[in-house]
XYZ file of C-alpha atoms in Angstrom:
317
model
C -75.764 36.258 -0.446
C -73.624 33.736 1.532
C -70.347 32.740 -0.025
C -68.805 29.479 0.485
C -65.294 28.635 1.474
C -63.311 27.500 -1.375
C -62.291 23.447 -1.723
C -58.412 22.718 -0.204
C -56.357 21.980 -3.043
C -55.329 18.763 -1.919
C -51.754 17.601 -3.372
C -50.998 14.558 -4.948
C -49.011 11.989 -3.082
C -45.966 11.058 -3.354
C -45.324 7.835 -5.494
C -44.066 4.964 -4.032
C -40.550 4.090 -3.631
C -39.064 8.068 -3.690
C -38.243 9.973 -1.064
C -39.264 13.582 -0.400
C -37.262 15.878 -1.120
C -37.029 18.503 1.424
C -37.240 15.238 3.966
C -33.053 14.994 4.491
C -33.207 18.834 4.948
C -35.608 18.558 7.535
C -33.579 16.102 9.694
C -31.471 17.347 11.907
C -27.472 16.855 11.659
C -25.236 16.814 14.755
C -22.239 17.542 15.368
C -19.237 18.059 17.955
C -19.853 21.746 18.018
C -23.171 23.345 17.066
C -23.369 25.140 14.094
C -24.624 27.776 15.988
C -21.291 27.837 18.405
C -19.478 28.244 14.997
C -21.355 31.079 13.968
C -19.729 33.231 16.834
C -16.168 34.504 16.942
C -15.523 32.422 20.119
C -16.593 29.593 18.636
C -14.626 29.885 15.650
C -11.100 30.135 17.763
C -11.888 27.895 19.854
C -12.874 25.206 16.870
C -9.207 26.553 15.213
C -7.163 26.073 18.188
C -8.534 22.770 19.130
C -7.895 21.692 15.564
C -4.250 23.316 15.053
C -3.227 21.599 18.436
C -4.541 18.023 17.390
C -2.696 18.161 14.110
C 0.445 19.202 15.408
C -0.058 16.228 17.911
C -0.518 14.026 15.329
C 2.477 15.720 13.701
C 4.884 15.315 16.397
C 4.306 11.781 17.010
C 4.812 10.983 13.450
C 7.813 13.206 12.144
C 9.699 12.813 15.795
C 10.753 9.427 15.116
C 11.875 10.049 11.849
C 13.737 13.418 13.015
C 15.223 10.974 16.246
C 16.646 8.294 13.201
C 18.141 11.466 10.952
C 19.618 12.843 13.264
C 20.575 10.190 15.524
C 23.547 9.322 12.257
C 25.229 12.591 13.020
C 26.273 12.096 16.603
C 29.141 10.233 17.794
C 28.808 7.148 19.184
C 29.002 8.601 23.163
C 26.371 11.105 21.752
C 23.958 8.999 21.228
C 24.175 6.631 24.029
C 23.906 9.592 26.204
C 21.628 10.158 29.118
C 19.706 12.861 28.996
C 19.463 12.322 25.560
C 20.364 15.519 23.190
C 17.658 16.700 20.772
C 19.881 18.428 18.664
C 23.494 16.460 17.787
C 26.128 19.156 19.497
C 28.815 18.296 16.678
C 27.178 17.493 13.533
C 28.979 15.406 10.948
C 27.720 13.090 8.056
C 30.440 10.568 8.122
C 27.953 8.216 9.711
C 26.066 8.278 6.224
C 29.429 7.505 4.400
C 30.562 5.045 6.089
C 27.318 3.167 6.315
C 27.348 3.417 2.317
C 30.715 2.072 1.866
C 31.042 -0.068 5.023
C 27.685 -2.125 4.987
C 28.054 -2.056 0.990
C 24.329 -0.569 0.327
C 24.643 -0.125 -3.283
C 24.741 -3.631 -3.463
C 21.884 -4.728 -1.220
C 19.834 -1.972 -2.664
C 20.377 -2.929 -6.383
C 19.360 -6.571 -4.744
C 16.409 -5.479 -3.622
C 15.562 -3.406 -6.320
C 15.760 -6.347 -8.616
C 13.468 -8.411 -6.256
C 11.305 -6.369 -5.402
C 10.590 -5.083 -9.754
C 10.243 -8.972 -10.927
C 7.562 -9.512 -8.129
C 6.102 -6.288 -9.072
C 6.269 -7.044 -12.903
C 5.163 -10.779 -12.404
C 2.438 -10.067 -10.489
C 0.774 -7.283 -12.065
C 0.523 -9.905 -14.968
C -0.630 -12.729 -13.501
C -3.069 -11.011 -11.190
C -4.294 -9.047 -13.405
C -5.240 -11.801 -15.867
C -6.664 -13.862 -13.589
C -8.956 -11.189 -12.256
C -9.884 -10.622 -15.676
C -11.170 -13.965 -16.401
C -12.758 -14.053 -13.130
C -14.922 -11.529 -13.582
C -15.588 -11.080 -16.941
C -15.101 -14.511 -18.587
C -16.841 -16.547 -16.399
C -15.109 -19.393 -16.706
C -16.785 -22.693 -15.552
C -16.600 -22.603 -11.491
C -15.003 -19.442 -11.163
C -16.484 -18.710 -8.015
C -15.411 -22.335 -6.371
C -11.591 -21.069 -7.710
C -12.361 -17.277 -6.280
C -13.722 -19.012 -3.254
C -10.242 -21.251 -3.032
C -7.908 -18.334 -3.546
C -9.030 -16.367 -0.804
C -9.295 -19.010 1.846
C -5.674 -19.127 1.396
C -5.599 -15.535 3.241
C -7.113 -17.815 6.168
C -4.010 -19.530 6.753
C -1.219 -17.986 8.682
C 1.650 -16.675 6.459
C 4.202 -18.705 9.332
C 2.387 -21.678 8.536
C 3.531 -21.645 4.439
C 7.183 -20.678 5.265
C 7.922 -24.449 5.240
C 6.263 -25.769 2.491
C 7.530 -22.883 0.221
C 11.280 -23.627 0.887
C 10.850 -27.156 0.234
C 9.019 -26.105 -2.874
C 11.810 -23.314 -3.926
C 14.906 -26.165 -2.899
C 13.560 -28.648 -5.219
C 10.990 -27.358 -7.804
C 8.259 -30.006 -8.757
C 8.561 -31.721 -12.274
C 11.754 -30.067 -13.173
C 13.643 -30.551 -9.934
C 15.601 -27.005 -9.714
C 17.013 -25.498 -7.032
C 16.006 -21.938 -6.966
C 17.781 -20.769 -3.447
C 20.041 -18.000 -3.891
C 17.978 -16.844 -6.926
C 15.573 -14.242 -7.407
C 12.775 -16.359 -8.702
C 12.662 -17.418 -5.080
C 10.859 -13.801 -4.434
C 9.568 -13.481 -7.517
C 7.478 -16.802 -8.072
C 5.877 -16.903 -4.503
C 4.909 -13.268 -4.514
C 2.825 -14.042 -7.860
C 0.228 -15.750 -5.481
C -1.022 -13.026 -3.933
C -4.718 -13.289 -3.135
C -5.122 -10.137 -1.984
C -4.405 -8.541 -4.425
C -6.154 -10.764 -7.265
C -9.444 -10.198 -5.264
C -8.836 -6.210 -5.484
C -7.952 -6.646 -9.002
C -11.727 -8.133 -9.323
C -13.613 -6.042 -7.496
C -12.589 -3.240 -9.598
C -13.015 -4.838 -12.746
C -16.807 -6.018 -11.390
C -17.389 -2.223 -11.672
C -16.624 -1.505 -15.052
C -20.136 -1.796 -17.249
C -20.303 -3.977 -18.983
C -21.801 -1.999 -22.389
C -18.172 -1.015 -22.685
C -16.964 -4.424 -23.110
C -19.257 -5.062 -25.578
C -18.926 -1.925 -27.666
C -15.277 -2.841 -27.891
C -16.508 -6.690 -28.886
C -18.668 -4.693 -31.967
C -15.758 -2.710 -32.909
C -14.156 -6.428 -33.496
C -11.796 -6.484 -30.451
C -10.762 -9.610 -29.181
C -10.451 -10.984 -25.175
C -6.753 -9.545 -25.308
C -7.163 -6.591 -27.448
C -10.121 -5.223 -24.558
C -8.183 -5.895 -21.965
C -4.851 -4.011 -23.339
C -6.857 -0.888 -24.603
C -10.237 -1.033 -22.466
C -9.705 -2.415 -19.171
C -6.443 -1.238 -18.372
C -6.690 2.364 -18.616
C -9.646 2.408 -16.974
C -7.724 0.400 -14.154
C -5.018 2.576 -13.303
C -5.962 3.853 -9.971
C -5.987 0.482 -9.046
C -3.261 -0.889 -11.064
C -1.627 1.589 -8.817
C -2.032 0.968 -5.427
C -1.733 -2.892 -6.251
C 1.995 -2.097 -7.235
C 2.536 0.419 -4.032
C 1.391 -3.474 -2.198
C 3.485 -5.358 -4.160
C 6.630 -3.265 -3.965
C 6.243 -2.654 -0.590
C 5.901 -6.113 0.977
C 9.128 -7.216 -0.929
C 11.268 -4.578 0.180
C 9.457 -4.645 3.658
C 10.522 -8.288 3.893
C 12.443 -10.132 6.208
C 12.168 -13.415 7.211
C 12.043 -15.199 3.944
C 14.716 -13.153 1.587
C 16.982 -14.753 5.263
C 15.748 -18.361 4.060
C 16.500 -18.636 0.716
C 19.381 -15.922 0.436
C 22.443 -17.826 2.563
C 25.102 -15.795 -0.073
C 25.355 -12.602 1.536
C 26.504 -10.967 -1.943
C 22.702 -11.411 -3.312
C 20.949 -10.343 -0.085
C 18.332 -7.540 0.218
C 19.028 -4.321 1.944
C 16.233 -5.907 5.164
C 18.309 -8.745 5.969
C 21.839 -7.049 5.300
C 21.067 -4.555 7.795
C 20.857 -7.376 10.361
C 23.643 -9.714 9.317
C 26.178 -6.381 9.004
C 24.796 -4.812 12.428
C 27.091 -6.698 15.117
C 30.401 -5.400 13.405
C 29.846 -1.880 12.864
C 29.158 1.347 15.480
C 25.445 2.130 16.424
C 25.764 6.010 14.334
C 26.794 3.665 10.981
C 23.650 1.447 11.814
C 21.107 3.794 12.092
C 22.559 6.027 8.938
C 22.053 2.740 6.703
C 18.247 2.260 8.176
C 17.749 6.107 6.882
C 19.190 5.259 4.009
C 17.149 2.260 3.358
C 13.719 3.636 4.104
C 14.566 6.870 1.449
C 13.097 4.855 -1.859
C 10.020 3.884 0.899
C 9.197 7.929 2.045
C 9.374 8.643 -1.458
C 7.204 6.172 -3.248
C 4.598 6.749 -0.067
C 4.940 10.838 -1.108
C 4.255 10.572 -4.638
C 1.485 7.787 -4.715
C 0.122 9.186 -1.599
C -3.770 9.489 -3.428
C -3.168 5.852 -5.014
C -2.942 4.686 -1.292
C -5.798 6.216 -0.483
C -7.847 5.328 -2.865
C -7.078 2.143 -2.685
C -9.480 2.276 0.717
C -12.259 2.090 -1.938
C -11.320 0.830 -5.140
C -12.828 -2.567 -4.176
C -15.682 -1.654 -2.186
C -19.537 -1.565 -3.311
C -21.157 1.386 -4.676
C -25.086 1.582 -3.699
């Protein structure tokens, strides 16, 4: 009696439009090194060293500069015009940091900036943030003509709108007010910001819209969703629009100089220019320390905002 070969069990095929599974494990992934270079112990030190040395590279030519600037202030003045210069100041003394504080007057052109720099921050997290709001989940009538206008205004050259701006903040249309010497002459240009009305938006596209309407049900108004909805959900990016905003006022130089001619109401950027012929180079570079202390330590507590603010506008998919 013969016996027959049983049938091959034949498997269904895949449907359409899904990938197999096992199909990314079966590609293969390269790399610098070889997993299998990794697996020995040579491999392994070699992968550490190679990876120690470029971060202390990276390191070096990062926190030198900043170590140069510190302690640059507590040389003399001969010390630091020295040749070779001296790594390590041979008679160490932090009267450079006094005298920059009482001699330049920094309290005053910090509180300045300070106060410039929080009404542009203030004003703009308002108005941008309402406008991205209705953009993108109003709908008003040609809202993407006005999108479409706002950002071709990051097409023109920032030197190009120094001009008109002045002329704008010397003699204010309608009202006819001269806002120079004032800080609504920071304040109202740095509402505009396109930028940051167009990351605003993006992150509000991403919100679903069920959760809108959920809050509509519950009887919640346009205002009332934004306040306790959208907003909470927005803080990552709440965030790094106010590390932008904060930043590019106090960061600023050439128009605070325009519209700020009393020195008495200057920021700390243009005081360390106008105040920099009359006193010694140690007194000079103390004050720039000084000055970029509220920067290091925004940067080192919002440090995650900043990053991710590399993808709070992007597309997910």
């Amino acid at each position: 009696m013969t016996r027959t070969a049983p049938a091959p069990v034949q498997k269904p095929p895949a449907p359409r439009g899904k990938k197999i599974a096992d199909a990314p494990a079966a590609r293969s992934v390269r790399t610098v090194i070889s997993p299998l270079a990794l697996a020995g112990r040579r491999g392994r030190v070699t992968y550490w060293s190679v990876f120690t040395l470029v971060v202390l590279l990276f390191a070096f030519a990062f926190l030198f500069p900043v170590y140069w600037m510190v302690t640059g202030a507590m040389k003399p003045p001969a010390e630091v015009v020295r040749t070779p210069p001296t790594l390590v100041p041979e008679q160490g003394q932090l009267s450079g940091y006094t005298d920059a504080w009482d001699l330049m007057r920094l309290p005053t052109h910090l509180w300045n900036t300070v106060v410039q720099a929080t009404g542009a921050w203030v004003l703009q997290i308002v108005f941008c943030t309402a406008a991205a709001y209705a953009l993108s989940k109003l709908r008003p009538a040609f809202g993407n003509v006005i999108l479409g206008g706002i950002l071709a205004t990051l097409m023109v050259p920032v030197q190009a709108l120094v001009v008109p701006k002045y002329l704008t903040i010397a003699d204010l249309p309608l009202i006819h007010v001269n806002l120079l010497n004032d800080p609504l002459a920071i304040w109202l240009p740095a509402v505009a910001n396109a930028f940051n009305l167009y990351l605003l938006k993006r992150f509000f596209d991403q919100i679903p819209r069920d959760v809108l309407e959920a809050a509509e049900i519950d009887g919640a108004g346009r205002l009332r969703t934004l306040w306790s909805i959208v907003l909470p959900l927005s803080r990552p990016v709440l965030g790094v629009v106010s590390i932008f905003a904060l930043v590019a006022v106090w960061q600023d130089f050439l128009w605070p100089l325009m519209v700020f001619s009393d020195t008495e109401k200057q920021p700390i950027s243009v005081a360390l220019v106008q105040l920099s012929q009359n006193v010694p180079l140690t007194v000079l570079i103390a004050a720039m320390v000084i000055a970029s202390i509220p920067m290091v330590l925004m940067f080192l507590v919002f440090q995650r905002h900043i990053i991710a603010g590399i993808s709070a506008g992007s597309t997910k998919g």
